[in-house]
Amino acid sequence: MARHREQVNVERQRDRIVSAATNVIARDGLQATRLRQVAIEAGLSTGSILYYFGGFDEVLVAAVHAVGAEYCTGRQERIDGEPDPRSALHALVSLGIPDSLSDAVRVLYQASSLIGLHPEVVPVLAELNERQLDLYSQVIERGVASGDFEPTTQTRVIARTALALEDAFTLYLLSGYGLNAVSARAHIHCYLDDA
């Protein structure tokens, strides 16, 4: 029983640290995030953080993984709740290119800058990418099964292209390239209508 309580406490502390890291990354940017800032945000010492994680890199990877999992789960729940494939596809694009970029989106897109310095983030981002491809594929296959969609190419190719467009337009929005979310969504819907 004591071991179980100890394990629950460890998980709570790790979640607290990951949440603090996510907040700091979203607020200050990934490149400016330091262990000390995360410790202050979590209300812990840096030594406490290193008790629960093997190092700062591990904290960063855990934050990216947690945000990515939450992001994909939210998208899955939303499309599962849509009554038809067309509304599910519309919801998927709207969640991928929201009017206001969430902290989660900011963290996920900043994470790609870690790849050269922290190769351990690559499998986390690859898993996130695969989960999002699966979301698009599910909706398209649902539309094919219902007769609403007649794809001009393989489902996975359409899904991968839609996701690549989503990623590119989100980077444009994050960088302030003058494109707005409404226009970005319209471009993706135009591609999906043709495909």
XYZ file of C-alpha atoms in Angstrom:
195
model
C 0.000 0.000 0.000
C 2.828 2.395 0.864
C 4.514 1.645 -2.470
C 1.319 2.485 -4.318
C 1.018 5.826 -2.499
C 4.656 6.576 -3.245
C 4.149 5.758 -6.960
C 1.055 7.985 -7.090
C 3.049 10.812 -5.483
C 5.877 10.375 -7.997
C 3.399 10.499 -10.890
C 1.749 13.634 -9.458
C 5.086 15.381 -9.075
C 6.164 14.407 -12.580
C 2.839 15.704 -13.959
C 3.312 18.933 -12.007
C 6.785 19.390 -13.476
C 5.621 18.590 -17.010
C 2.761 21.072 -16.663
C 5.167 23.738 -15.413
C 7.544 23.053 -18.307
C 4.675 23.327 -20.789
C 3.621 26.669 -19.312
C 7.158 28.047 -19.453
C 7.752 26.848 -23.010
C 4.450 28.348 -24.193
C 5.117 31.643 -22.429
C 8.866 32.148 -22.951
C 9.646 29.941 -25.935
C 11.491 26.665 -26.031
C 14.918 28.132 -26.683
C 14.620 30.418 -23.647
C 13.317 27.725 -21.284
C 15.709 26.691 -18.519
C 15.493 24.222 -15.659
C 15.427 27.044 -13.103
C 12.356 28.624 -14.730
C 10.547 25.288 -14.720
C 11.442 24.798 -11.041
C 10.067 28.231 -10.141
C 6.882 27.601 -12.133
C 6.426 24.229 -10.405
C 7.226 25.629 -6.961
C 10.105 23.181 -6.558
C 13.878 23.287 -6.389
C 15.948 22.285 -9.393
C 17.225 19.361 -7.320
C 13.664 18.146 -6.818
C 13.064 18.187 -10.542
C 16.224 16.190 -11.113
C 15.014 13.676 -8.523
C 11.966 12.958 -10.695
C 13.657 13.263 -14.103
C 17.064 12.152 -15.342
C 17.835 15.615 -16.686
C 16.388 18.713 -18.257
C 16.207 17.069 -21.693
C 13.968 14.396 -20.216
C 11.655 17.114 -18.849
C 11.424 18.733 -22.288
C 10.677 15.441 -24.032
C 8.054 14.556 -21.406
C 6.395 17.959 -21.898
C 6.264 17.531 -25.679
C 4.922 13.986 -25.294
C 2.207 15.056 -22.829
C 1.075 17.996 -24.946
C 1.058 15.883 -28.104
C -0.989 13.129 -26.483
C -3.533 15.609 -25.136
C -3.735 17.383 -28.498
C -4.388 14.172 -30.444
C -6.864 12.851 -27.885
C -8.853 16.092 -28.085
C -8.973 15.892 -31.862
C -10.015 12.224 -31.753
C -12.828 12.936 -29.302
C -14.069 15.792 -31.461
C -14.234 13.824 -34.707
C -15.801 10.858 -32.920
C -18.597 13.193 -31.840
C -19.347 14.457 -35.341
C -22.402 12.875 -36.996
C -21.068 12.647 -40.545
C -17.692 12.489 -42.283
C -17.975 15.949 -43.842
C -18.521 17.646 -40.483
C -15.782 15.474 -38.954
C -13.336 16.586 -41.663
C -14.347 20.207 -41.159
C -13.806 19.840 -37.384
C -10.424 18.199 -37.917
C -9.204 21.055 -40.114
C -10.624 23.649 -37.688
C -8.819 22.050 -34.765
C -5.606 21.826 -36.783
C -5.790 25.504 -37.762
C -7.666 27.207 -34.903
C -8.475 30.927 -34.906
C -6.242 31.336 -31.867
C -3.143 29.182 -31.482
C -3.168 27.387 -28.144
C -0.221 26.862 -25.839
C -0.233 23.210 -26.899
C 0.166 24.114 -30.563
C 2.956 26.563 -29.744
C 4.820 23.917 -27.730
C 4.426 21.240 -30.406
C 5.676 23.404 -33.233
C 8.600 24.692 -31.195
C 9.541 21.093 -30.419
C 10.704 20.542 -33.979
C 13.603 22.912 -33.223
C 14.860 20.335 -30.696
C 15.510 17.650 -33.293
C 19.150 18.555 -33.980
C 20.037 19.063 -30.315
C 17.847 16.393 -28.743
C 17.340 13.409 -31.063
C 15.239 11.713 -28.360
C 12.367 14.034 -29.320
C 12.223 12.536 -32.846
C 10.224 9.411 -31.873
C 7.818 11.571 -29.851
C 7.159 13.846 -32.825
C 6.978 10.847 -35.195
C 4.312 9.255 -32.983
C 2.362 12.513 -32.920
C 2.561 12.741 -36.704
C 1.324 9.159 -37.123
C -1.590 9.737 -34.765
C -2.643 12.816 -36.714
C -2.320 10.963 -40.026
C -4.555 8.280 -38.552
C -7.161 10.921 -37.667
C -7.336 12.211 -41.235
C -7.333 8.647 -42.602
C -10.185 7.606 -40.282
C -12.375 10.480 -41.407
C -11.638 9.938 -45.101
C -12.286 6.196 -44.832
C -15.514 6.919 -42.978
C -16.538 9.175 -45.870
C -15.642 6.533 -48.444
C -17.684 3.921 -46.563
C -20.711 6.221 -46.399
C -20.401 7.251 -50.055
C -19.732 10.901 -49.147
C -16.150 10.867 -50.465
C -14.696 9.500 -53.690
C -10.923 9.925 -53.337
C -8.773 10.517 -56.396
C -5.767 8.856 -54.748
C -4.888 6.690 -51.736
C -6.357 7.739 -48.392
C -2.965 7.918 -46.696
C -1.587 10.188 -49.435
C -4.503 12.596 -48.973
C -4.097 12.452 -45.186
C -0.347 13.114 -45.378
C -0.802 16.060 -47.743
C -3.591 17.584 -45.621
C -1.414 17.258 -42.516
C 1.585 18.773 -44.320
C -0.571 21.728 -45.365
C -1.839 22.057 -41.799
C 1.733 22.071 -40.476
C 2.944 24.597 -43.042
C 0.039 26.983 -42.479
C 0.416 26.739 -38.706
C 4.101 27.652 -39.053
C 3.036 30.633 -41.173
C 0.582 31.684 -38.469
C 3.186 31.265 -35.725
C 5.695 33.289 -37.717
C 3.242 36.060 -38.565
C 3.582 35.705 -42.353
C 0.352 37.610 -42.902
C -1.881 34.608 -43.464
C -4.912 34.223 -41.217
C -6.526 31.029 -39.942
C -9.671 31.428 -42.063
C -7.615 31.634 -45.248
C -5.397 28.731 -44.195
C -8.421 26.514 -43.517
C -9.929 27.504 -46.874
C -6.743 26.379 -48.668
C -6.814 23.002 -46.921
C -10.520 22.515 -47.650
C -9.887 23.402 -51.298
C -7.236 20.670 -51.495
C -9.471 18.166 -49.703
C -12.419 18.945 -51.991
C -10.227 18.257 -55.047
C -8.700 15.115 -53.562
